Coordinates of C-alpha atoms and ligand atoms in Angstrom, one line a residue:
X228 CA -69.9 33.5 -34.6
X229 CA -70.5 32.5 -38.1
X230 CA -67.8 32.8 -40.8
X231 CA -69.5 33.0 -44.3
X232 CA -72.9 35.2 -44.9
X233 CA -75.0 33.0 -45.4
X234 CA -78.5 34.8 -47.2
X235 CA -81.7 34.9 -45.4
X236 CA -83.1 33.3 -48.1
X237 CA -81.0 30.6 -48.7
X238 CA -83.2 27.3 -48.6
X239 CA -80.2 25.2 -47.1
X240 CA -79.6 28.1 -44.7
X241 CA -80.2 26.3 -41.1
X242 CA -78.3 23.6 -42.1
X243 CA -75.3 25.9 -43.6
X244 CA -75.5 28.1 -40.4
X245 CA -75.6 25.0 -38.4
X246 CA -72.2 23.5 -40.1
X247 CA -70.3 26.8 -39.6
X248 CA -71.2 26.2 -35.7
X249 CA -69.3 23.2 -35.8
X250 CA -66.9 24.2 -37.8
X251 CA -66.2 27.4 -35.6
X252 CA -66.3 25.3 -32.3
X253 CA -63.6 22.5 -34.3
X254 CA -61.2 26.2 -34.4
X255 CA -62.4 26.6 -30.9
X256 CA -60.9 23.4 -29.7
X257 CA -64.7 22.3 -28.2
X258 CA -65.0 20.1 -31.2
X259 CA -62.9 17.1 -32.3
X260 CA -62.1 16.6 -35.9
X261 CA -63.8 13.4 -35.8
X262 CA -66.9 15.4 -34.3
X263 CA -67.0 17.3 -38.3
X264 CA -67.3 13.8 -39.1
X265 CA -69.9 12.8 -37.4
X266 CA -71.7 16.3 -37.6
X267 CA -71.7 15.0 -42.0
X268 CA -73.0 11.7 -41.1
X269 CA -76.0 13.0 -39.2
X270 CA -76.4 16.0 -41.6
X271 CA -77.3 13.1 -44.2
X272 CA -79.5 11.1 -41.7
X273 CA -81.2 14.5 -41.5
X274 CA -82.2 14.7 -45.1
X275 CA -83.3 11.2 -45.1
X276 CA -86.2 12.1 -42.0
X277 CA -86.8 15.4 -43.8
X278 CA -85.0 18.1 -42.1
X279 CA -88.0 18.2 -39.5
X280 CA -89.1 17.0 -35.9
X281 CA -91.5 13.8 -36.6
X282 CA -94.1 12.9 -34.5
X283 CA -92.1 9.6 -33.5
X284 CA -89.3 12.4 -31.9
X285 CA -91.7 13.9 -30.4
X286 CA -93.2 11.1 -28.6
X287 CA -89.4 10.1 -27.6
X288 CA -89.0 13.5 -26.7
X289 CA -91.9 13.0 -23.7
X290 CA -91.0 9.7 -23.0
X291 CA -87.5 10.9 -22.4
X292 CA -88.7 14.2 -20.3
X293 CA -90.5 11.9 -18.3
X294 CA -88.3 9.8 -17.4
X295 CA -86.2 12.7 -16.4
X296 CA -88.6 14.3 -14.4
X297 CA -89.0 10.9 -12.1
X298 CA -85.4 10.0 -11.5
X299 CA -83.4 10.2 -8.6
X300 CA -80.1 11.7 -10.1
X301 CA -80.6 12.6 -13.5
X302 CA -77.3 13.5 -15.6
X303 CA -76.9 15.1 -18.9
X304 CA -73.4 14.0 -20.5
X305 CA -71.6 17.1 -22.6
X306 CA -69.2 16.5 -26.0
X307 CA -67.7 18.5 -28.0
X308 CA -70.5 18.9 -30.8
X309 CA -73.2 19.1 -28.3
X310 CA -71.4 21.8 -26.3
X311 CA -70.7 23.6 -29.7
X312 CA -74.7 23.2 -30.9
X313 CA -76.8 23.5 -28.2
X314 CA -74.7 25.4 -24.9
X315 CA -77.9 27.3 -23.7
X316 CA -80.9 24.3 -24.1
X317 CA -78.1 22.3 -22.1
X318 CA -78.2 24.9 -19.3
X319 CA -81.7 25.1 -19.4
X320 CA -82.3 21.5 -19.3
X321 CA -80.2 21.1 -16.8
X322 CA -81.5 23.8 -14.6
X323 CA -85.1 22.7 -15.1
X324 CA -84.6 19.3 -14.3
X325 CA -82.0 19.5 -11.8
X326 CA -79.8 17.3 -13.9
X327 CA -75.7 18.1 -14.0
X328 CA -74.0 18.8 -16.6
X329 CA -71.3 16.1 -17.1
X330 CA -68.4 16.7 -19.8
X331 CA -67.4 13.2 -20.7
X332 CA -65.2 12.8 -23.8
X333 CA -64.2 10.1 -26.5
X334 CA -61.3 12.0 -28.1
X335 CA -60.1 13.8 -24.6
X336 CA -57.6 17.1 -24.5
X337 CA -57.6 18.8 -21.4
X338 CA -57.6 22.1 -24.0
X339 CA -60.9 21.0 -25.2
X340 CA -62.2 20.0 -21.8
X341 CA -60.9 23.9 -20.7
X342 CA -62.9 25.0 -24.0
X343 CA -65.8 23.3 -23.2
X344 CA -66.4 23.8 -19.5
X345 CA -65.7 28.0 -21.0
X346 CA -68.1 27.1 -22.9
X347 CA -70.7 25.8 -20.7
X348 CA -70.7 29.0 -18.4
X349 CA -70.3 31.4 -20.9
X350 CA -74.0 29.8 -21.4
X351 CA -74.7 30.5 -18.0
X352 CA -74.0 27.4 -16.2
X353 CA -72.9 27.4 -12.5
X354 CA -72.0 23.8 -12.1
X355 CA -70.0 21.8 -14.5
X356 CA -69.0 18.2 -14.1
X357 CA -66.5 15.6 -15.2
X358 CA -63.5 18.0 -15.3
X359 CA -60.0 16.8 -14.6
X360 CA -59.8 18.7 -11.4
X361 CA -62.6 16.2 -9.9
X362 CA -62.4 12.8 -8.3
X363 CA -63.5 10.3 -11.0
X364 CA -64.4 6.7 -10.8
X365 CA -64.6 4.3 -13.7
X366 CA -67.3 2.4 -15.7
X367 CA -65.8 -1.3 -15.8
X368 CA -65.6 -3.0 -19.2
X369 CA -65.0 0.4 -20.8
X370 CA -61.7 0.7 -22.1
X371 CA -62.1 4.3 -23.9
X372 CA -62.1 8.0 -22.5
X373 CA -65.3 8.0 -21.7
X374 CA -64.8 5.6 -18.7
X375 CA -63.5 7.6 -16.7
X376 CA -67.0 9.7 -14.6
X377 CA -67.3 11.7 -12.2
X378 CA -68.6 10.1 -8.9
X379 CA -71.4 13.1 -8.3
X380 CA -72.5 12.4 -12.1
X381 CA -72.8 9.3 -14.2
X382 CA -71.1 7.2 -11.5
X383 CA -74.5 7.7 -9.4
X384 CA -77.3 8.5 -11.7
X385 CA -80.1 6.5 -12.4
X386 CA -80.5 8.4 -15.5
X387 CA -78.3 9.3 -18.4
X388 CA -78.6 11.5 -21.3
X389 CA -76.1 10.6 -23.6
X390 CA -76.7 12.5 -26.8
X391 CA -74.6 12.0 -30.5
X392 CA -72.8 9.1 -28.7
X393 CA -70.1 6.3 -29.6
X394 CA -72.2 2.7 -29.5
X395 CA -69.5 1.1 -26.1
X396 CA -70.1 3.6 -23.7
X397 CA -74.2 3.1 -23.9
X398 CA -73.5 0.0 -23.9
X399 CA -71.4 -0.1 -20.9
X400 CA -73.8 2.0 -19.4
X401 CA -76.7 -0.2 -19.3
X402 CA -74.7 -3.0 -18.2
X403 CA -74.1 -1.1 -15.2
X404 CA -77.8 -0.9 -14.5
X405 CA -78.3 3.2 -16.1
X406 CA -81.4 4.0 -17.8
X407 CA -80.2 5.9 -21.1
X408 CA -81.6 8.3 -23.1
X409 CA -79.7 9.4 -26.3
X410 CA -80.2 11.6 -29.3
X411 CA -79.2 10.3 -32.4
X412 CA -80.2 10.6 -36.1
X413 CA -79.2 7.5 -36.8
X414 CA -81.5 4.7 -35.7
X415 CA -79.4 2.1 -36.8
X416 CA -76.7 3.0 -34.4
X417 CA -75.4 1.1 -31.4
X418 CA -76.0 3.6 -29.2
X419 CA -80.0 4.4 -30.7
X420 CA -80.1 0.5 -30.4
X421 CA -78.9 0.0 -26.8
X422 CA -80.8 2.7 -25.6
X423 CA -83.6 2.3 -23.6
X424 CA -85.1 6.0 -25.3
X425 CA -84.0 7.0 -28.3
X426 CA -85.0 10.5 -30.2
X427 CA -84.1 10.5 -33.4
X428 CA -83.9 14.3 -34.3
X429 CA -81.1 16.5 -34.7
X430 CA -79.9 17.8 -31.6
X431 CA -80.8 21.8 -32.6
X432 CA -84.4 20.6 -33.2
X433 CA -84.7 18.2 -30.4
X434 CA -82.9 19.7 -27.4
X435 CA -84.8 23.2 -27.6
X436 CA -88.2 21.0 -27.4
X437 CA -86.7 18.5 -24.5
X438 CA -86.7 22.4 -22.8
X439 CA -90.4 23.4 -23.6
X440 CA -91.5 19.7 -22.8
X441 CA -90.2 20.1 -19.4
X442 CA -92.0 22.9 -18.9
X443 CA -95.3 21.8 -20.2
X444 CA -95.2 18.1 -18.2
X445 CA -93.4 19.0 -14.7
X446 CA -96.8 19.5 -13.2
X447 CA -98.1 16.1 -14.1
X448 CA -98.6 14.0 -11.1
X449 CA -95.7 11.3 -11.1
X450 CA -97.7 7.9 -11.6
X451 CA -98.4 9.5 -15.2
X452 CA -95.1 10.5 -16.0
X453 CA -94.0 7.1 -14.9
X454 CA -96.7 5.7 -17.4
X455 CA -95.7 8.1 -20.1
X456 CA -92.2 6.0 -19.9
X457 CA -93.6 2.3 -19.4
X458 CA -95.8 2.7 -22.1
X459 CA -92.5 4.0 -24.9
X460 CA -91.3 1.4 -26.8
X461 CA -88.1 2.1 -28.4
X462 CA -87.8 -0.9 -30.4
X463 CA -91.0 0.0 -32.1
X464 CA -90.1 3.9 -32.2
X465 CA -87.1 3.0 -34.1
X466 CA -88.0 0.6 -36.5
X467 CA -91.1 3.3 -37.4
X468 CA -88.0 5.7 -37.9
X469 CA -86.5 3.7 -40.7
X470 CA -90.0 2.8 -42.1
X471 CA -90.4 7.0 -42.1
X472 CA -86.8 7.4 -44.1
X473 CA -87.9 4.5 -46.5
X474 CA -91.2 6.0 -47.4
X475 CA -89.4 9.4 -47.8
X476 CA -87.0 7.9 -50.1
X477 CA -89.7 5.7 -52.1
X478 CA -91.8 8.9 -52.7
X479 CA -89.2 10.6 -53.8
X480 CA -88.0 7.6 -56.4
X481 CA -91.4 7.7 -57.9
X482 CA -91.7 11.4 -58.0
X483 CA -88.3 13.5 -58.3
X484 CA -90.4 16.7 -59.2
X485 CA -91.4 16.5 -55.3
X486 CA -87.5 16.5 -54.5
X487 CA -87.1 19.6 -56.6
X488 CA -89.9 21.5 -55.6
X489 CA -88.9 21.0 -52.1
X490 CA -84.7 21.9 -53.0
X491 CA -86.4 25.4 -54.2
X492 CA -88.9 25.6 -51.0
Ligands
PTJ556 O1 -66.4 15.1 -28.3 P1 -66.4 14.0 -28.3 O2 -64.7 13.3 -28.3 O3 -66.5 13.3 -26.8 O4 -66.3 13.4 -29.4 C1 -67.6 13.1 -29.5 C2 -68.4 12.6 -30.9 C3 -69.7 12.8 -31.6 C4 -66.9 12.5 -32.3 C5 -68.3 11.4 -30.8 O5 -69.2 10.5 -29.8 C6 -68.5 10.0 -32.2 O6 -67.6 9.7 -32.8 O7 -69.8 9.9 -32.1 P2 -70.4 9.3 -33.4 O8 -70.3 7.6 -33.3 O9 -69.8 9.6 -34.8 O10 -71.5 9.3 -33.5 C7 -72.4 9.6 -33.4 C8 -73.8 10.1 -33.6 O11 -74.3 11.6 -33.7 C9 -74.1 9.3 -34.9 O12 -74.8 8.0 -35.1 C10 -74.7 10.6 -36.0 O13 -75.0 10.1 -37.0 C11 -75.2 11.4 -35.2 N1 -75.3 12.9 -35.1 C12 -74.3 14.1 -35.5 N2 -75.0 14.9 -35.6 C13 -76.0 14.9 -35.2 C14 -76.1 13.5 -35.1 N3 -77.6 13.1 -34.1 C15 -78.9 14.2 -33.8 N4 -78.3 15.5 -34.1 C16 -76.6 15.7 -34.8 N5 -77.2 17.1 -34.5

């Protein structure tokens, strides 16, 4: 529920509405206080890519969906920001791919876990893993709260989707042999660099596109899906994402009028 009325013709409407959603999520204990800061960081990077999904991100989305569709046991890890921003898309992606949702929090508080569980159930989730009343196992060499995982979820997964993640766990998940997919607007973050597939895009755009891609790709034969995953080069995609940002900055520095026109667009 947004608190301030944002005029429909406001040039930064979508960004402001998303910000309101995160603030509301914080007030409902879904989003950690640090999640507000993480969101601001994301906004800054989104600005650099022009607040739209690039072809590079679309390529990564395709590879990510192919990896999920060919996985033995894919799992989607859910934190506060992700739950607040895209609860319905999480449920849709989970149902379409058979990947369970697992709550896994860096800033764990029981109150937050309960609020996230309630929000996911409200969005239609019938089964949510990773809650305190379920068994848990530990990811070795990880000291943060994220080390506790569900044995039926991340514990036994081959492919793990970890959107908006802090870097430690991605490295730990790689060390125990998981294939890691992330969504992160910062192509330089440790998560972005250590993951197998990084979608450099805002989760509010990327997740609906993943849902759409599953619907389009689910009848593709398995060997073709495997080839799509194999062909994807994450390092190259990240390098080109950085180039995209530099290119945009260069164009803008040469002609600030472009920015002025964009601002009033
Ligand atoms: O709910 P919790 O307790 O598990 O905590 C979640 C946060 C996000 C607070 C926690 O994982 C954290 O501190 O993450 P970081 O280290 O701040 O990393 C978050 C990454 O997500 C940063 O690289 C941001 O640029 C990126 N990011 C932020 N908002 C978005 C985003 N990427 C895609 N879409 C966004 N909307």
